[in-house]
Short mmCIF file of C-alpha atoms in Angstrom, two decimals:
data_model
loop_
_atom_site.label_atom_id
_atom_site.label_comp_id
_atom_site.label_asym_id
_atom_site.label_seq_id
_atom_site.Cartn_x
_atom_site.Cartn_y
_atom_site.Cartn_z
CA MET B 1 72.28 54.77 2.27
CA ASP B 2 68.89 55.39 3.91
CA ASP B 3 68.29 57.96 6.68
CA CYS B 4 68.29 55.36 9.49
CA SER B 5 71.68 53.90 8.50
CA LEU B 6 73.23 57.38 8.20
CA GLU B 7 71.93 58.40 11.61
CA GLU B 8 73.34 55.22 13.24
CA PHE B 9 76.75 55.82 11.64
CA ARG B 10 76.90 59.40 12.97
CA ARG B 11 76.01 58.28 16.50
CA ARG B 12 78.76 55.62 16.67
CA TRP B 13 81.31 58.01 15.19
CA GLN B 14 80.45 60.63 17.82
CA GLU B 15 80.87 58.09 20.71
CA GLU B 16 84.27 56.97 19.46
CA LEU B 17 85.40 60.56 19.08
CA THR B 18 84.27 61.39 22.63
CA GLN B 19 86.13 58.39 24.08
CA ALA B 20 89.30 59.30 22.20
CA GLN B 21 89.27 62.88 23.49
CA ALA B 22 88.48 61.95 27.14
CA PRO B 23 91.54 61.74 29.55
CA ARG B 24 92.61 58.15 30.26
CA LYS B 25 92.22 57.10 33.96
CA TRP B 26 95.39 55.63 35.53
CA ARG B 27 95.10 52.30 37.35
CA ARG B 28 97.69 51.17 39.93
CA PRO B 29 99.18 47.84 38.84
CA ASP B 30 98.81 45.03 41.36
CA ALA B 31 101.69 43.07 42.89
CA ALA B 32 101.67 40.40 40.18
CA GLU B 33 101.98 42.99 37.40
CA ARG B 34 104.77 44.80 39.23
CA ARG B 35 106.68 41.56 39.68
CA ALA B 36 106.25 40.83 35.98
CA ARG B 37 107.69 44.23 35.01
CA ARG B 38 110.86 43.93 37.13
CA PRO B 39 113.45 41.21 37.74
CA GLU B 40 112.51 38.62 40.32
CA ASN B 41 114.73 39.82 43.21
CA GLU B 42 114.63 43.55 42.54
CA MET B 43 112.35 46.09 44.20
CA ASN B 44 113.64 49.64 43.94
CA ASP B 45 110.35 51.51 44.14
CA VAL B 46 109.39 51.04 47.78
CA PRO B 47 107.11 53.93 48.78
CA PHE B 48 108.27 55.45 52.10
CA PHE B 49 105.86 58.28 52.80
CA ASP B 50 106.77 60.90 50.16
CA ILE B 51 109.99 59.29 48.87
CA GLN B 52 111.05 56.08 47.14
CA LEU B 53 113.69 53.92 48.86
CA PRO B 54 115.69 50.92 47.65
CA TYR B 55 114.50 47.55 48.94
CA GLU B 56 117.76 46.88 50.83
CA LEU B 57 117.50 50.21 52.64
CA ALA B 58 113.90 49.48 53.58
CA ILE B 59 115.02 46.12 55.08
CA ASN B 60 117.69 47.93 57.12
CA ILE B 61 115.02 50.25 58.52
CA PHE B 62 112.58 47.44 59.32
CA GLN B 63 115.21 45.38 61.17
CA TYR B 64 114.86 47.68 64.19
CA LEU B 65 111.17 46.80 64.61
CA ASP B 66 109.81 44.09 66.89
CA ARG B 67 107.17 41.52 65.96
CA LYS B 68 104.22 43.74 66.85
CA GLU B 69 105.54 46.69 64.87
CA LEU B 70 106.24 44.45 61.87
CA GLY B 71 102.64 43.24 62.04
CA ARG B 72 101.37 46.82 61.99
CA CYS B 73 103.62 47.73 59.05
CA ALA B 74 102.35 44.73 57.10
CA GLN B 75 98.86 46.31 57.15
CA VAL B 76 99.95 49.59 55.54
CA SER B 77 100.17 48.39 51.94
CA LYS B 78 101.00 45.38 49.85
CA THR B 79 104.52 46.63 49.29
CA TRP B 80 105.12 47.12 53.00
CA LYS B 81 103.65 43.69 53.64
CA VAL B 82 106.27 42.13 51.36
CA ILE B 83 109.04 43.90 53.29
CA ALA B 84 107.58 43.17 56.75
CA GLU B 85 107.43 39.44 55.98
CA ASP B 86 110.95 39.20 54.61
CA GLU B 87 112.75 36.05 55.80
CA VAL B 88 115.80 38.00 56.96
CA LEU B 89 113.74 40.04 59.42
CA TRP B 90 112.01 37.06 61.01
CA TYR B 91 115.23 35.05 61.13
CA ARG B 92 116.83 37.90 63.08
CA LEU B 93 113.86 38.01 65.44
CA CYS B 94 114.23 34.29 66.12
CA GLN B 95 117.91 34.74 66.87
CA GLN B 96 117.31 37.74 69.14
CA GLU B 97 114.71 35.89 71.23
CA GLY B 98 116.81 32.71 71.46
CA HIS B 99 114.79 30.49 69.13
CA LEU B 100 116.88 27.92 67.22
CA PRO B 101 120.18 29.75 67.84
CA ASP B 102 122.27 27.22 65.92
CA SER B 103 120.19 27.40 62.72
CA SER B 104 121.00 29.26 59.52
CA ILE B 105 118.55 31.26 57.44
CA SER B 106 118.43 28.56 54.75
CA ASP B 107 117.24 25.83 57.15
CA TYR B 108 113.57 26.86 56.92
CA SER B 109 111.46 28.38 54.16
CA CYS B 110 109.13 30.46 56.38
CA TRP B 111 110.79 31.95 59.43
CA LYS B 112 107.68 33.87 60.41
CA LEU B 113 105.84 30.57 60.87
CA ILE B 114 108.79 29.13 62.80
CA PHE B 115 108.76 32.18 65.05
CA GLN B 116 105.04 31.75 65.72
CA GLU B 117 105.50 28.05 66.56
CA CYS B 118 108.34 28.82 68.97
CA ARG B 119 106.24 31.50 70.66
CA ALA B 120 103.36 29.04 71.01
CA LYS B 121 105.66 26.49 72.67
CA GLU B 122 106.95 29.14 75.06
CA HIS B 123 103.40 30.07 75.98
CA MET B 124 102.53 26.41 76.60
CA LEU B 125 105.64 25.96 78.77
CA GLN B 126 104.74 29.01 80.80
CA THR B 127 101.20 27.69 81.23
CA ASN B 128 102.54 24.34 82.44
CA TRP B 129 104.80 26.10 84.93
CA LYS B 130 101.91 28.13 86.29
CA ASN B 131 99.49 25.20 86.45
CA ARG B 132 102.10 22.82 87.87
CA LYS B 133 101.69 20.28 85.10
CA GLY B 134 104.56 18.09 83.96
CA ALA B 135 106.68 15.11 84.86
CA VAL B 136 108.74 14.74 88.03
CA SER B 137 111.53 12.29 88.81
CA GLU B 138 113.34 11.51 92.04
CA LEU B 139 116.92 10.68 91.14
CA GLU B 140 118.08 7.41 92.64
CA HIS B 141 119.63 7.28 96.10
CA ILE B 142 122.78 5.36 96.94
CA PRO B 143 121.39 3.05 99.64
CA ASP B 144 124.23 3.30 102.17
CA ALA B 145 125.20 6.97 101.68
CA VAL B 146 123.98 10.47 102.47
CA LEU B 147 123.91 13.31 99.97
CA CYS B 148 126.71 15.86 100.53
CA ASP B 149 126.58 18.29 97.60
CA VAL B 150 124.73 18.74 94.29
CA HIS B 151 125.36 20.89 91.25
CA SER B 152 123.90 21.00 87.72
CA HIS B 153 124.50 22.60 84.34
CA ASP B 154 122.09 22.61 81.40
CA GLY B 155 120.13 19.61 82.71
CA VAL B 156 123.17 17.51 83.70
CA VAL B 157 123.30 16.81 87.46
CA ILE B 158 126.26 15.76 89.59
CA ALA B 159 126.01 14.57 93.20
CA GLY B 160 128.57 13.60 95.85
CA TYR B 161 127.93 11.30 98.82
CA THR B 162 129.37 10.39 102.19
CA SER B 163 130.53 7.09 100.69
CA GLY B 164 132.91 8.97 98.39
CA ASP B 165 130.80 8.15 95.32
CA VAL B 166 130.23 10.74 92.61
CA ARG B 167 127.29 10.26 90.26
CA VAL B 168 126.10 12.06 87.12
CA TRP B 169 122.63 12.14 85.51
CA ASP B 170 121.58 13.63 82.20
CA THR B 171 117.96 14.66 82.65
CA ARG B 172 117.66 15.76 79.00
CA THR B 173 117.77 12.24 77.57
CA TRP B 174 115.54 9.16 77.70
CA ASP B 175 116.48 5.73 79.07
CA TYR B 176 119.69 7.02 80.58
CA VAL B 177 121.44 5.10 83.34
CA ALA B 178 123.31 7.39 85.70
CA PRO B 179 126.98 6.35 85.85
CA PHE B 180 129.40 6.54 88.75
CA LEU B 181 132.56 8.56 88.17
CA GLU B 182 135.41 6.36 89.28
CA SER B 183 138.29 7.45 91.47
CA GLU B 184 141.88 7.02 90.37
CA ASP B 185 142.65 4.68 93.24
CA GLU B 186 141.12 1.47 91.95
CA GLU B 187 142.58 -0.53 94.84
CA ASP B 188 140.34 1.30 97.33
CA GLU B 189 137.46 -0.77 98.56
CA PRO B 190 133.96 0.53 97.78
CA GLY B 191 132.46 2.61 100.55
CA LEU B 192 135.82 3.36 102.24
CA GLN B 193 136.63 6.55 100.36
CA PRO B 194 136.52 9.91 102.15
CA ASN B 195 133.37 12.02 102.05
CA VAL B 196 132.78 14.29 99.09
CA SER B 197 132.90 17.95 100.15
CA PHE B 198 131.99 19.75 96.89
CA VAL B 199 130.99 18.87 93.34
CA ARG B 200 130.81 21.10 90.25
CA ILE B 201 129.95 20.47 86.60
CA ASN B 202 129.84 22.35 83.28
CA SER B 203 129.28 21.31 79.68
CA SER B 204 132.45 19.20 79.49
CA LEU B 205 134.03 18.82 82.94
CA ALA B 206 133.06 17.38 86.33
CA VAL B 207 135.00 18.17 89.50
CA ALA B 208 134.82 16.71 93.02
CA ALA B 209 136.66 17.72 96.18
CA TYR B 210 137.08 15.24 99.05
CA GLU B 211 137.47 15.62 102.80
CA ASP B 212 141.11 14.49 102.68
CA GLY B 213 142.11 17.38 100.39
CA PHE B 214 142.11 15.49 97.08
CA LEU B 215 140.54 16.89 93.92
CA ASN B 216 139.41 14.83 90.91
CA ILE B 217 138.69 16.29 87.46
CA TRP B 218 136.79 14.25 84.85
CA ASP B 219 136.29 14.99 81.18
CA LEU B 220 132.69 13.93 80.47
CA ARG B 221 133.50 13.49 76.77
CA ILE B 222 136.23 10.92 77.44
CA GLY B 223 135.12 8.50 80.14
CA ARG B 224 134.47 7.70 83.78
CA TYR B 225 138.05 8.00 85.05
CA PRO B 226 139.67 11.29 86.10
CA ILE B 227 142.00 13.10 83.73
CA HIS B 228 143.72 14.97 86.56
CA ARG B 229 144.12 14.52 90.30
CA PHE B 230 145.39 17.25 92.60
CA GLU B 231 146.19 17.10 96.32
CA HIS B 232 146.03 19.78 98.99
CA ASP B 233 147.69 19.46 102.39
CA ALA B 234 144.45 20.37 104.18
CA ARG B 235 140.71 20.12 103.62
CA ILE B 236 139.28 22.03 100.66
CA GLN B 237 136.81 24.61 101.98
CA ALA B 238 135.79 26.18 98.62
CA LEU B 239 135.61 24.97 95.02
CA ALA B 240 134.77 26.79 91.78
CA LEU B 241 134.48 25.67 88.15
CA SER B 242 134.20 27.98 85.16
CA GLN B 243 130.82 27.83 83.44
CA ASP B 244 132.21 27.85 79.91
CA ASP B 245 135.98 27.22 80.14
CA ALA B 246 138.35 24.57 81.46
CA ALA B 247 139.38 26.31 84.68
CA VAL B 248 139.13 25.16 88.30
CA ALA B 249 139.85 27.10 91.49
CA THR B 250 140.24 25.61 94.96
CA ALA B 251 140.79 27.12 98.40
CA SER B 252 142.50 25.10 101.11
CA ALA B 253 143.71 26.67 104.37
CA PHE B 254 145.21 30.00 103.29
CA ASP B 255 146.03 28.98 99.69
CA VAL B 256 143.99 29.54 96.54
CA VAL B 257 145.05 27.47 93.52
CA MET B 258 143.82 27.94 89.96
CA LEU B 259 144.15 24.96 87.58
CA SER B 260 143.80 24.93 83.79
CA PRO B 261 145.15 22.84 80.88
CA ASN B 262 148.10 24.04 78.82
CA GLU B 263 148.30 24.08 75.04
CA GLU B 264 149.09 20.34 74.98
CA GLY B 265 146.04 19.58 77.12
CA TYR B 266 147.92 18.73 80.33
CA TRP B 267 146.49 20.23 83.50
CA GLN B 268 148.78 22.47 85.50
CA ILE B 269 148.74 25.20 88.15
CA ALA B 270 147.88 28.42 86.35
CA ALA B 271 148.26 30.59 89.46
CA GLU B 272 148.64 30.23 93.22
CA PHE B 273 147.81 32.85 95.83
CA GLU B 274 148.18 33.12 99.58
CA VAL B 275 145.54 35.01 101.56
CA PRO B 276 145.63 35.96 105.26
CA LYS B 277 142.26 34.43 106.13
CA LEU B 278 140.29 31.28 105.28
CA VAL B 279 138.29 31.54 102.06
CA GLN B 280 134.58 30.82 102.49
CA HIS B 281 133.31 31.76 99.01
CA LEU B 282 135.02 31.29 95.65
CA GLU B 283 133.78 31.91 92.09
CA ILE B 284 135.39 32.02 88.63
CA VAL B 285 134.45 34.95 86.42
CA PRO B 286 132.73 33.70 83.22
CA GLU B 287 133.99 34.49 79.72
CA THR B 288 137.60 35.08 80.76
CA ARG B 289 138.88 32.64 78.11
CA ARG B 290 142.66 32.21 78.15
CA TYR B 291 143.51 33.56 81.59
CA PRO B 292 141.09 32.54 84.35
CA VAL B 293 139.98 35.17 86.85
CA ALA B 294 138.56 34.26 90.27
CA VAL B 295 136.85 36.18 93.04
CA ALA B 296 137.47 35.01 96.61
CA ALA B 297 135.85 36.09 99.88
CA ALA B 298 137.95 35.52 103.00
CA GLY B 299 136.26 36.85 106.11
CA ASP B 300 135.93 40.60 105.60
CA LEU B 301 138.31 40.62 102.61
CA MET B 302 137.37 40.36 98.94
CA TYR B 303 140.01 39.54 96.32
CA LEU B 304 140.14 39.61 92.54
CA LEU B 305 142.64 36.92 91.49
CA LYS B 306 144.04 37.00 87.95
CA ALA B 307 146.05 34.08 86.65
CA GLU B 308 148.29 36.23 84.45
CA ASP B 309 148.99 38.70 87.27
CA SER B 310 150.34 37.76 90.69
CA ALA B 311 148.98 40.96 92.22
CA ARG B 312 145.74 40.78 94.22
CA THR B 313 143.20 43.53 93.73
CA LEU B 314 141.40 44.25 96.97
CA LEU B 315 137.70 44.98 96.42
CA TYR B 316 136.53 45.32 100.01
CA ALA B 317 138.39 45.32 103.32
CA HIS B 318 138.14 46.01 107.03
CA GLY B 319 134.41 45.47 107.40
CA PRO B 320 131.88 42.79 108.42
CA PRO B 321 132.31 39.31 106.93
CA VAL B 322 130.96 38.36 103.51
CA THR B 323 127.92 36.07 103.67
CA CYS B 324 127.24 35.23 99.96
CA LEU B 325 128.82 35.79 96.55
CA ASP B 326 128.00 35.69 92.84
CA VAL B 327 129.76 36.99 89.72
CA SER B 328 128.87 37.86 86.13
CA ALA B 329 131.15 38.70 83.21
CA ASN B 330 131.80 42.25 84.42
CA GLN B 331 130.35 42.58 87.94
CA VAL B 332 130.54 40.91 91.32
CA ALA B 333 127.85 41.05 94.03
CA PHE B 334 128.34 39.93 97.61
CA GLY B 335 126.38 40.18 100.82
CA VAL B 336 127.97 41.86 103.82
CA GLN B 337 126.92 41.16 107.38
CA GLY B 338 125.43 44.06 109.28
CA LEU B 339 126.93 45.74 112.34
CA GLY B 340 123.63 45.84 114.16
CA TRP B 341 120.41 47.65 113.41
CA VAL B 342 121.49 50.71 115.44
CA TYR B 343 124.59 51.23 113.29
CA GLU B 344 124.04 49.68 109.86
CA GLY B 345 122.10 46.70 108.56
CA SER B 346 123.15 43.93 106.20
CA LYS B 347 123.60 44.95 102.59
CA ILE B 348 124.73 43.78 99.15
CA LEU B 349 127.67 45.50 97.46
CA VAL B 350 128.04 45.47 93.67
CA TYR B 351 131.52 46.07 92.26
CA SER B 352 132.82 46.56 88.73
CA LEU B 353 135.43 43.95 87.83
CA GLU B 354 137.05 46.18 85.22
CA ALA B 355 137.34 49.32 87.33
CA GLY B 356 137.67 47.56 90.69
CA ARG B 357 135.37 50.05 92.40
CA ARG B 358 131.97 49.91 94.05
CA LEU B 359 128.94 50.63 91.89
CA LEU B 360 126.01 50.10 94.24
CA LYS B 361 125.15 49.47 97.88
CA LEU B 362 121.81 47.67 98.01
CA GLY B 363 119.50 46.96 100.92
CA ASN B 364 119.83 47.77 104.59
CA VAL B 365 118.06 45.01 106.47
CA LEU B 366 118.34 43.49 109.91
CA ARG B 367 119.17 39.88 108.97
CA ASP B 368 122.03 38.57 106.82
CA PHE B 369 121.80 37.91 103.09
CA THR B 370 122.29 34.17 102.52
CA CYS B 371 122.25 33.90 98.71
CA VAL B 372 122.47 36.24 95.73
CA ASN B 373 122.02 35.44 92.02
CA LEU B 374 123.50 38.00 89.64
CA ASN B 375 124.66 35.95 86.67
CA ASP B 376 121.34 34.20 85.91
CA SER B 377 119.08 37.21 86.48
CA PRO B 378 117.60 39.36 83.68
CA PRO B 379 119.53 42.49 82.64
CA ASN B 380 119.59 45.27 85.24
CA LEU B 381 117.99 43.00 87.85
CA MET B 382 119.32 40.82 90.66
CA VAL B 383 117.59 38.49 93.12
CA SER B 384 118.69 37.73 96.67
CA GLY B 385 117.59 35.69 99.69
CA ASN B 386 117.84 36.62 103.35
CA ARG B 387 117.66 34.97 106.76
CA ASP B 388 114.49 36.93 107.41
CA GLY B 389 112.78 34.62 104.88
CA ARG B 390 112.26 37.28 102.22
CA VAL B 391 113.21 37.14 98.55
CA ARG B 392 114.12 40.54 97.11
CA ILE B 393 114.48 41.76 93.52
CA HIS B 394 116.99 44.60 93.20
CA ASP B 395 116.95 47.14 90.37
CA LEU B 396 120.59 47.75 89.46
CA ARG B 397 119.74 50.94 87.56
CA THR B 398 118.26 52.76 90.55
CA GLY B 399 119.63 50.77 93.47
CA ASN B 400 116.13 50.24 94.88
CA ILE B 401 114.31 47.06 95.89
CA ALA B 402 111.79 46.44 93.12
CA LEU B 403 109.92 43.65 94.95
CA SER B 404 110.05 41.90 98.32
CA LEU B 405 108.35 38.53 98.87
CA SER B 406 107.81 36.78 102.20
CA ALA B 407 108.87 33.32 101.07
CA HIS B 408 110.29 31.06 103.81
CA GLN B 409 110.03 30.89 107.57
CA LEU B 410 113.56 29.72 108.41
CA GLY B 411 115.43 31.74 105.80
CA VAL B 412 116.16 31.52 102.07
CA SER B 413 118.92 29.10 101.05
CA ALA B 414 118.77 29.20 97.21
CA VAL B 415 117.09 31.43 94.63
CA GLN B 416 116.96 32.00 90.87
CA MET B 417 114.81 34.19 88.58
CA ASP B 418 114.11 34.80 84.89
CA ASP B 419 111.96 37.33 83.05
CA TRP B 420 108.70 36.35 84.80
CA LYS B 421 109.21 33.86 87.66
CA ILE B 422 111.27 33.18 90.77
CA VAL B 423 112.11 29.77 92.21
CA SER B 424 113.27 29.91 95.82
CA GLY B 425 114.34 27.28 98.34
CA GLY B 426 114.26 27.54 102.11
CA GLU B 427 116.07 26.12 105.10
CA GLU B 428 112.82 24.37 106.12
CA GLY B 429 112.91 22.34 102.86
CA LEU B 430 110.24 24.20 100.89
CA VAL B 431 110.62 24.93 97.15
CA SER B 432 108.36 27.79 96.03
CA VAL B 433 107.60 29.04 92.52
CA TRP B 434 106.47 32.69 92.13
CA ASP B 435 105.10 34.82 89.33
CA TYR B 436 106.70 38.04 90.49
CA ARG B 437 104.91 40.17 87.89
CA MET B 438 101.64 39.27 89.63
CA ASN B 439 103.23 39.08 93.11
CA GLN B 440 101.70 35.62 93.46
CA LYS B 441 102.91 32.21 94.62
CA LEU B 442 102.10 29.57 91.99
CA TRP B 443 102.92 26.35 93.84
CA GLU B 444 105.30 24.76 96.34
CA VAL B 445 106.83 21.36 97.15
CA TYR B 446 108.17 20.26 100.53
CA SER B 447 110.92 17.93 101.69
CA GLY B 448 112.52 17.53 105.08
CA HIS B 449 115.98 18.98 104.35
CA PRO B 450 117.24 22.46 103.39
CA VAL B 451 117.15 23.32 99.70
CA LYS B 452 120.80 23.77 98.74
CA HIS B 453 120.58 23.81 94.94
CA ILE B 454 118.09 25.24 92.43
CA SER B 455 118.60 25.43 88.68
CA PHE B 456 115.91 25.85 86.03
CA SER B 457 115.42 26.60 82.36
CA SER B 458 112.24 27.32 80.42
CA ARG B 459 111.41 23.60 80.27
CA SER B 460 112.95 21.97 83.36
CA LEU B 461 113.76 22.43 87.04
CA ILE B 462 116.40 20.75 89.23
CA THR B 463 116.15 20.94 93.03
CA ALA B 464 118.29 19.31 95.72
CA ASN B 465 117.55 18.94 99.44
CA VAL B 466 120.80 18.28 101.30
CA PRO B 467 120.91 17.40 105.03
CA TYR B 468 122.55 19.82 107.46
CA GLN B 469 124.91 17.22 108.89
CA PRO B 470 125.61 14.12 106.80
CA VAL B 471 125.58 10.98 108.91
CA VAL B 472 129.18 9.91 109.49
CA ARG B 473 130.02 6.33 108.65
CA ASN B 474 131.13 3.94 111.34
CA ALA B 475 133.70 1.44 110.12
CA ASP B 476 132.55 -1.12 112.70
CA ARG B 477 128.99 -1.08 111.36
CA ASP B 478 129.33 -2.53 107.87
CA SER B 479 125.59 -2.97 107.56
CA PHE B 480 124.78 0.66 108.36
CA THR B 481 122.13 2.05 106.04
CA PRO B 482 120.55 5.45 106.77
CA HIS B 483 116.82 5.78 106.57
CA ARG B 484 115.51 7.21 103.31
CA ARG B 485 114.33 10.39 104.99
CA HIS B 486 117.89 11.17 106.13
CA ARG B 487 119.67 10.72 102.79
CA GLY B 488 118.68 13.91 100.99
CA LEU B 489 116.68 14.25 97.80
CA ILE B 490 117.21 15.34 94.17
CA ARG B 491 114.20 16.04 91.96
CA ALA B 492 114.01 16.77 88.23
CA TYR B 493 110.87 18.41 86.81
CA GLU B 494 110.06 18.43 83.10
CA PHE B 495 107.52 20.93 81.75
CA ALA B 496 108.20 20.50 78.02
CA VAL B 497 105.26 19.93 75.70
CA ASP B 498 107.09 18.22 72.83
CA GLN B 499 107.69 14.86 74.53
CA LEU B 500 106.47 11.81 72.65
CA ALA B 501 104.62 10.04 75.43
CA PHE B 502 102.60 12.28 77.69
CA HIS B 503 100.60 9.42 79.16
CA SER B 504 103.63 7.35 80.20
CA PRO B 505 106.29 7.91 82.87
CA LEU B 506 109.10 10.21 81.80
CA PRO B 507 112.27 8.07 81.99
CA ALA B 508 114.60 10.91 82.97
CA CYS B 509 117.63 9.37 84.66
CA ARG B 510 116.02 5.94 84.69
CA SER B 511 117.86 3.61 87.04
CA SER B 512 118.47 -0.09 86.79
CA CYS B 513 117.05 -0.43 90.32
CA ASP B 514 113.42 -0.23 91.31
CA THR B 515 113.95 2.65 93.73
CA MET B 516 113.27 5.29 91.08
CA ALA B 517 109.97 7.13 91.45
CA THR B 518 108.76 8.85 88.27
CA HIS B 519 105.33 10.26 87.57
CA TYR B 520 103.52 12.18 84.86
CA TYR B 521 100.42 14.02 85.95
CA ASP B 522 99.38 17.19 87.67
CA LEU B 523 102.26 18.00 90.01
CA ALA B 524 99.82 19.54 92.46
CA LEU B 525 98.87 15.95 93.35
CA ALA B 526 102.34 14.46 93.04
CA PHE B 527 103.55 15.13 96.57
CA PRO B 528 101.70 15.87 99.77
CA TYR B 529 102.93 18.86 101.73
CA ASN B 530 104.86 16.73 104.19
CA HIS B 531 106.47 14.18 101.93
CA VAL B 532 108.74 12.69 104.58
#
């Protein structure tokens, strides 16, 4: 071996020896290598600061985070990103925020994407509300009748007329012809029935009370004919229907009757009470299930009526008369007329239904409270309307007025709120939409009658303008037909963005007659200020 070959051999041998003696540098395996080293659904080496936690325990910790916090955690490391994007976490977020509540976790493969799509739709709906863009429909009038009362539930509208007719629309569906709910007395001639005093509706039942003291109950899942008919000796002055159960309460003269079906499905009197004064306001407490519970206001008396107990629990007595009433699952709120500004102004009292005692006394204003909405308001908040034309948001945690809006000149007649907006109706016929977080009116629509009903969801709005005094029929004038401006008005607004035909009229409650007016464009141009 020559000198050059020996020198080359020594150099290579020295390099190999140096590499063998040098400490080996550790390299962190990537996610693919870690998945290859462990079973597919097993991750027991989740780094949590200075400790290692099982994957299931890490999921239990992350479930208390909201969407923003999960996004921040996903940027910490690849391992945390895997946990923060787990399907269980995003499915729970969708359920908590009300997205696809009837779905199971196996219905979709990427719940994070579903959550983002639902949030985008909500943002678009909110934008349409603010910009007054959508479709509006005027529900068809009965030509020879005047609107008496309107109620709605989840997009289904019921209306009663001076002709005795009761009509139902489903504003959630397309190409739907609004049916008449027939009375039991088929021998009665059309147009000769007594006026409808009150109507109520929930997801399965429709109820109508008539001027002659009769009460009809329809099952919307069965047909157009009543399943039960009840008669009072005098006129019914208050009617209530449970929002989620089959329970009806009526007040006639000094009697309050609660009706519900028995185990065989036959309707019967669940309870009957006698009160010393006429009942002006009556509500059924939601979520009472088997035994219905009602709250009745009779003058200056407030009663809690339980079907399984004949005793009456007195909530408030010996004071000014009650002016408005609303109930939730565990509380009742009612407005009390003031004794004069020198002594004490009008106020709203909030009682606990379980304890039967007063929790809060809200407001102290000169004019009377005309409407209060407790059940539909966000947690710890309540909205009310007053004769002074102001809409007030009450904070139930502190008892203070969080916001006061000057809304209507002749007084507030109906009001509802959610987590960002208020829709109010006035005695002058004006419907106003407010963004109360910005203390700003978004838009308004006018009609010539007081707004007696308001109900909205994230995608739709139902309003009803009912005349003060319905025109009484004259039997000698068979051809009597009130002018359109005197009949009252029901409008349905649709703000949804997932409809199939944006450029065409929205056929909500489409009628077989040509009197239906439906439009799709910017609602700011739909109606002039003085529509009538």
